CSV table of C-alpha atoms in Angstrom, one decimal:
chain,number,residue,atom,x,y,z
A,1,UNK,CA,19.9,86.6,-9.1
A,2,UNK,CA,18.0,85.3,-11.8
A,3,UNK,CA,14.6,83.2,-11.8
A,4,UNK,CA,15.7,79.7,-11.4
A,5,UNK,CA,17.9,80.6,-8.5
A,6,UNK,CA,14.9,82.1,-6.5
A,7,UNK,CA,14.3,79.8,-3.6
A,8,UNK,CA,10.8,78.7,-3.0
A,9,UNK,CA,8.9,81.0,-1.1
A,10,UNK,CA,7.0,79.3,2.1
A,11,UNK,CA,3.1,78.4,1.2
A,12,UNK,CA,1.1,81.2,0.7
A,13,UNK,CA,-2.6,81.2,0.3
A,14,UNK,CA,-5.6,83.9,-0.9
A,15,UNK,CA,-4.3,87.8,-1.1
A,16,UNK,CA,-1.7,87.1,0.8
A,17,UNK,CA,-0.1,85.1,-2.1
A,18,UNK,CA,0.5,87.9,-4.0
A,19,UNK,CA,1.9,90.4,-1.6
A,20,UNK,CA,4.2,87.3,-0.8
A,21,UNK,CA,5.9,87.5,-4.5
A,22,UNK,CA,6.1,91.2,-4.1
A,23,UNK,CA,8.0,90.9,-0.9
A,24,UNK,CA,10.0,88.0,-0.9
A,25,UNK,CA,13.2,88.1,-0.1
A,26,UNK,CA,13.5,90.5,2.9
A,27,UNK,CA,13.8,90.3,6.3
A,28,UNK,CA,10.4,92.4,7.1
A,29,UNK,CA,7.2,93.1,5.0
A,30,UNK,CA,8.0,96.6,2.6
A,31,UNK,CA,6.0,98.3,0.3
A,32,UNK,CA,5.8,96.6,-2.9
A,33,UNK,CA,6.8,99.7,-4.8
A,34,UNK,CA,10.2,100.1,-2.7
A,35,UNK,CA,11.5,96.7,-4.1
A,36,UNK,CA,13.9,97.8,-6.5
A,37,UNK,CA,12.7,98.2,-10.4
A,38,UNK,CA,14.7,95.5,-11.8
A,39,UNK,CA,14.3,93.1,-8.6
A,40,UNK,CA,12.4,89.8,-10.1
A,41,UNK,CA,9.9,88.7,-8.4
A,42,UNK,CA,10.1,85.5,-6.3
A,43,UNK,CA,7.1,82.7,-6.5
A,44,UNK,CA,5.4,80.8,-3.9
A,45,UNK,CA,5.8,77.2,-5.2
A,46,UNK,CA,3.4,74.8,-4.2
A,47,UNK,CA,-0.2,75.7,-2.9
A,48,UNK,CA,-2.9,74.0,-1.4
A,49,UNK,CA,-1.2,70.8,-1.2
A,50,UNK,CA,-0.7,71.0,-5.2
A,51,UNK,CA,2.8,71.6,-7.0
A,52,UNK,CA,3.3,74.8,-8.2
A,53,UNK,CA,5.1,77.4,-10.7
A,54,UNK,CA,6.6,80.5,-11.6
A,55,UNK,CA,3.2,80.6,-14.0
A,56,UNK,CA,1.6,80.1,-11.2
A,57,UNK,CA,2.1,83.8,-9.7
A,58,UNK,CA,2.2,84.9,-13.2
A,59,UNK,CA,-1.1,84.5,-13.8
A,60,UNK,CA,-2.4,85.3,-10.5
A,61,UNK,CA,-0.9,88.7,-10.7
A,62,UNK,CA,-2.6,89.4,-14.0
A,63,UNK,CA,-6.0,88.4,-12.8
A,64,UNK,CA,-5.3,90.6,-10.2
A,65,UNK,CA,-4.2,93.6,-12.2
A,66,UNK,CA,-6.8,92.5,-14.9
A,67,UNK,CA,-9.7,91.0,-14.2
A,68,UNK,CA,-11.6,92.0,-17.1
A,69,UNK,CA,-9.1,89.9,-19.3
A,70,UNK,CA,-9.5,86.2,-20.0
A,71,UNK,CA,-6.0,85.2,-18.7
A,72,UNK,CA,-6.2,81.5,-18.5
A,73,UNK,CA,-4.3,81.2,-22.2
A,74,UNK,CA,-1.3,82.2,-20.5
A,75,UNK,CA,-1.6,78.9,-18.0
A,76,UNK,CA,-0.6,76.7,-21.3
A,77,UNK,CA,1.5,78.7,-23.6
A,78,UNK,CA,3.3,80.8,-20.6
A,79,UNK,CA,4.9,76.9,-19.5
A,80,UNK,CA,5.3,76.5,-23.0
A,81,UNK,CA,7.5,79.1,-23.7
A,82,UNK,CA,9.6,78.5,-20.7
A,83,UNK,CA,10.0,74.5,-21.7
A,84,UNK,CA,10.9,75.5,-25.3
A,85,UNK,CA,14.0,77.6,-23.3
A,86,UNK,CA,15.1,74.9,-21.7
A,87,UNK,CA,14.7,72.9,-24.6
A,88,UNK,CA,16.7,75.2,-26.5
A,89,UNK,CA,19.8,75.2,-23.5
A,90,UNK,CA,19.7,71.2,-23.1
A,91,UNK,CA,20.0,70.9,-27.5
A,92,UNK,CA,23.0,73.6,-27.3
A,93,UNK,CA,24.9,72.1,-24.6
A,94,UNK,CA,24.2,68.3,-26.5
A,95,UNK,CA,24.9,69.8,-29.9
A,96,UNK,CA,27.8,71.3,-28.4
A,97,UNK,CA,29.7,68.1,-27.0
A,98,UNK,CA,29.8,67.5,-30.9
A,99,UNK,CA,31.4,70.8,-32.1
A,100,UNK,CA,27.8,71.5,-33.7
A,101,UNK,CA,25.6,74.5,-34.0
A,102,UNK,CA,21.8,74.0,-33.8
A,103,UNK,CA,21.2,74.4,-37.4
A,104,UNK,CA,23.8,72.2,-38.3
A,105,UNK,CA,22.1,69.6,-36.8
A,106,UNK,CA,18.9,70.2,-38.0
A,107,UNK,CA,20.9,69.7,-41.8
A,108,UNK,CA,22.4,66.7,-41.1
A,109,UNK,CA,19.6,64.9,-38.7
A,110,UNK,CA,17.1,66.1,-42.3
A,111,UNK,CA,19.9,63.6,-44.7
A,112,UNK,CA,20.2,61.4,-41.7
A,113,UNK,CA,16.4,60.3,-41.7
A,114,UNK,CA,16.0,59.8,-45.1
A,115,UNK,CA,17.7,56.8,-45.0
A,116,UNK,CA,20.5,55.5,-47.3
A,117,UNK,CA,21.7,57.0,-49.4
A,118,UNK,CA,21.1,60.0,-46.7
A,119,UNK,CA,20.8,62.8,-49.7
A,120,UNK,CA,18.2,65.2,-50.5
A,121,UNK,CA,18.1,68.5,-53.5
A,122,UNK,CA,19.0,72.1,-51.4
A,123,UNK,CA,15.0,72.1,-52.3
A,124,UNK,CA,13.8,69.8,-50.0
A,125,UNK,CA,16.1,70.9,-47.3
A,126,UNK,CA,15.8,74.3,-47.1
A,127,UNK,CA,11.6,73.3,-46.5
A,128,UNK,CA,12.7,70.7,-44.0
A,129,UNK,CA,14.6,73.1,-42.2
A,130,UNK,CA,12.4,76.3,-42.7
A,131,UNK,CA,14.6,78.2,-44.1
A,132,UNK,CA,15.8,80.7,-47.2
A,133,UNK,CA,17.0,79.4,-49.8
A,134,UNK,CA,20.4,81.9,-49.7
A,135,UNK,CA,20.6,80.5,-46.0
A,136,UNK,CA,20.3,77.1,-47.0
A,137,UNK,CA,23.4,77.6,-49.9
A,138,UNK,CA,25.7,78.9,-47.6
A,139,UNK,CA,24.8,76.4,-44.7
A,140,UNK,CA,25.1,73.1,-47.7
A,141,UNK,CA,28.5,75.0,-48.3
A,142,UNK,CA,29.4,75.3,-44.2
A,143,UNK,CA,28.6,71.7,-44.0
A,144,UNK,CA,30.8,70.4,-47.2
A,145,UNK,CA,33.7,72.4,-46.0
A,146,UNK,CA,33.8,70.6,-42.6
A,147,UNK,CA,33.7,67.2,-44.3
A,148,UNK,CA,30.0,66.5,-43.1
A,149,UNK,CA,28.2,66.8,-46.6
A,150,UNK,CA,29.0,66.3,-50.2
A,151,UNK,CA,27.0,67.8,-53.5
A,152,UNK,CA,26.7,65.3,-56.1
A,153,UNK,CA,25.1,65.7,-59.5
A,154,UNK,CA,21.5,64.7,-59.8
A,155,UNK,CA,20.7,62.2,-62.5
A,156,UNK,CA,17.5,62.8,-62.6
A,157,UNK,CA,18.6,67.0,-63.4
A,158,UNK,CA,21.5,67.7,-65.3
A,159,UNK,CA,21.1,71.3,-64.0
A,160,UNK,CA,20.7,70.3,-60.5
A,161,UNK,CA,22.6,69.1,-57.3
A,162,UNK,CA,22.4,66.2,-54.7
A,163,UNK,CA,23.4,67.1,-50.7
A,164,UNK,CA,24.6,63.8,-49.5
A,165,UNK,CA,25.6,63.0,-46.2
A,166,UNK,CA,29.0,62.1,-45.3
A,167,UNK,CA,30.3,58.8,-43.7
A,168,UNK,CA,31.8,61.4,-40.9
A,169,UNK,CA,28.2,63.5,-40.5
A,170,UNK,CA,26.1,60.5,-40.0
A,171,UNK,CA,28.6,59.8,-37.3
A,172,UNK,CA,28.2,63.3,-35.8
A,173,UNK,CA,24.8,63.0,-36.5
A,174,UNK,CA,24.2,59.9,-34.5
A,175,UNK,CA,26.2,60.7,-31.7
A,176,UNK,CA,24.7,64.1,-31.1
A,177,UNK,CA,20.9,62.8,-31.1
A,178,UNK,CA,21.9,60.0,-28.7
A,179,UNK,CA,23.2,63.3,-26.3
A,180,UNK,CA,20.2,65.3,-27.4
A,181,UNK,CA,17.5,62.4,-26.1
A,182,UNK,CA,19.4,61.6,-22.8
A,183,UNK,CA,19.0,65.4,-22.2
A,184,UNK,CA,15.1,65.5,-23.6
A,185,UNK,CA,14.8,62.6,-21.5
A,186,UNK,CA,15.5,64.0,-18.0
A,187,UNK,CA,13.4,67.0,-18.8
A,188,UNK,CA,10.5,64.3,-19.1
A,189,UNK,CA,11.4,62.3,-15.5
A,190,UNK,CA,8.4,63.9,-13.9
A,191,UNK,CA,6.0,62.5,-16.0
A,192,UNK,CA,5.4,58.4,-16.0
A,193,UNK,CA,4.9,57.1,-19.6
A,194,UNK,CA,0.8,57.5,-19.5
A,195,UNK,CA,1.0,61.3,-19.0
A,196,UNK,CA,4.0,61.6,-22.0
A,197,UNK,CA,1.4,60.2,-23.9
A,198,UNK,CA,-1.6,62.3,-23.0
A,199,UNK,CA,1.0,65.2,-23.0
A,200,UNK,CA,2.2,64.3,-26.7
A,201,UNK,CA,-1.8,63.9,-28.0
A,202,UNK,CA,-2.9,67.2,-26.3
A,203,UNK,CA,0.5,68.9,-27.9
A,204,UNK,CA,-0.4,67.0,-31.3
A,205,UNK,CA,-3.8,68.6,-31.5
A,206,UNK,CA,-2.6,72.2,-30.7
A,207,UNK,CA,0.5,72.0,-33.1
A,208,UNK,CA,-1.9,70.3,-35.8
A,209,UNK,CA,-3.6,72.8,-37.6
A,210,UNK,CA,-0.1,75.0,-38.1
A,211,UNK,CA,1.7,72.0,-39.8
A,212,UNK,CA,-1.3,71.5,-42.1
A,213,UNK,CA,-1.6,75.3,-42.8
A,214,UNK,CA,2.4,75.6,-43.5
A,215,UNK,CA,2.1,72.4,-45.8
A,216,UNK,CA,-0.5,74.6,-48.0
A,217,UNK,CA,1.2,77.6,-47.9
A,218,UNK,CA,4.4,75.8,-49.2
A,219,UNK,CA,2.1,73.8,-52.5
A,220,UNK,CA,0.7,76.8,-53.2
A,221,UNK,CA,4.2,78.4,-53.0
A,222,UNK,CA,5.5,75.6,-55.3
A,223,UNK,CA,2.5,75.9,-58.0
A,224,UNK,CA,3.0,79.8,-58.4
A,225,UNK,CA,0.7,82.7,-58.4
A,226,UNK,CA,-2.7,81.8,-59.5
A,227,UNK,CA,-4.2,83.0,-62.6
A,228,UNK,CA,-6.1,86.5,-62.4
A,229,UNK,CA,-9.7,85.6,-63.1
A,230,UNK,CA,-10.2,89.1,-65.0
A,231,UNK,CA,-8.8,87.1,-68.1
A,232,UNK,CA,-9.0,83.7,-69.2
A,233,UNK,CA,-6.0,81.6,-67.4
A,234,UNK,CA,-2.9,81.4,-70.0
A,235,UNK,CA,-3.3,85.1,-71.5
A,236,UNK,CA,-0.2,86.6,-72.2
A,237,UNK,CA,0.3,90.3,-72.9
C-alpha cells in the first residue's frame, strides 16, 4: 500500500509516538524489527491538537536515531520535496488533457509570454527552459513538426533563426495553463489568501539567491573564459 493510502493513525503523544509508526497497522503491538523490510511506515497525523504530517514522524524518528544531528532542515525542504511531486503529478495529468509533455509546455508557455509576435532565437529558449542546446534543436524541431512552432529567418541575423509560435500552440498553450492553475489552485485550498502570500515571500527569499547565482553563471557563460592574467589580455600565441 503506498504512503498516501496509509490511514491516519489514532493521536499518539511522547515515546509512544514513535513505536506507534513502527507498529501501525496490526492487530497487537510486535517488535518493530518483525514488521516486514519493505513495510512503510504509517504516521500519526495530528498531535497535540495541531495538524500533522508524514514529515512529522519523519523527523521525529531522526532525532531519535540522531540526536547529535541538527535535523530541523528537513521540517522545510522534506514538505518541499513532497509538494514539488505532487506538483509534478497535477502538471502531467493537466498537460496531458492537451496531448502535451511537460517540456513541451514549458517551450510553448516561454513564446507564449513574450507577447506578440510570441518568437524568441533557440538562444533564449534553451536558457528559459534550462536546457542544452542539442536538446533544445530537437525539441524546436518536435514542436514544428506538430504544427505548434514555426522557424522564421531573423532579420536582424542572416545566419540565424526565429522560433515563432503557432496560431494552434498558443491555443494549446492557453488551454493547458487554464487546466494547469485550476489544478495548482486546489493544491493551495488550505491556505486563505494572507498565508499564499507569506508562503510566496518566505519561498521568494529561499529561491532568491539561486536565480541570482544562475543569472551570473549564464553572463559569464555568454562573455567567454576570462583572460589569463599571466599575460596581458588579447595575447595571441
Amino acid at each position: 500500500m503506498s504512503r498516501d493510502m496509509l490511514p491516519i493513525m489514532a493521536q499518539q503523544t511522547g515515546p509512544d509516538r514513535r513505536s506507534a509508526a513502527r507498529t501501525a497497522g496490526t492487530a497487537d503491538a510486535v517488535p518493530a524489527d518483525a514488521a516486514p523490510a519493505d513495510a512503510a511506515p504509517a504516521w500519526s497525523g495530528a498531535r497535540n491538537g495541531e495538524l500533522g504530517d508524514e514529515v512529522d514522524e519523519l523527523v521525529a524518528c531522526w532525532q531519535a536515531e540522531r540526536p547529535d544531528l541538527d535535523v530541523e532542515p528537513l521540517q522545510v525542504l522534506s514538505r518541499v520535496s513532497r509538494l514539488a511531486k505532487h506538483l509534478d503529478r497535477a502538471r502531467r495529468a493537466a498537460f496531458a488533457a492537451h496531448g502535451l509533455e511537460q517540456w513541451e509546455f514549458d517551450v510553448l508557455s516561454a513564446l507564449r509570454r513574450q507577447g506578440q509576435p510570441y518568437r524568441l532565437s533557440p538562444g533564449a529558449l534553451l536558457r528559459a527552459t534550462l536546457v542544452t542546446s542539442g536538446t533544445m534543436t530537437n525539441r524546436i524541431d518536435r514542436l514544428a513538426s506538430t504544427g505548434l512552432v514555426s522557424r522564421h529567418p531573423d532579420p536582424q541575423d542572416k545566419r540565424g533563426v526565429l522560433v515563432v509560435l503557432t496560431d494552434r500552440g498558443r491555443a494549446v498553450a492557453d488551454a493547458a495553463l487554464a487546466d494547469l492553475l485550476l489544478s495548482e489552485r486546489e493544491l493551495l485550498t488550505g491556505l486563505d489568501d494572507a498565508q499564499r502570500s507569506q508562503l510566496a515571500g518566505l519561498l521568494r527569499i529561499l529561491l532568491a539567491p539561486f536565480d541570482a547565482r544562475h543569472v551570473a553563471e549564464q553572463q559569464r557563460s555568454r562573455a567567454g573564459p576570462a583572460p589569463r592574467r599571466d599575460r596581458p589580455a588579447g595575447f595571441i600565441h
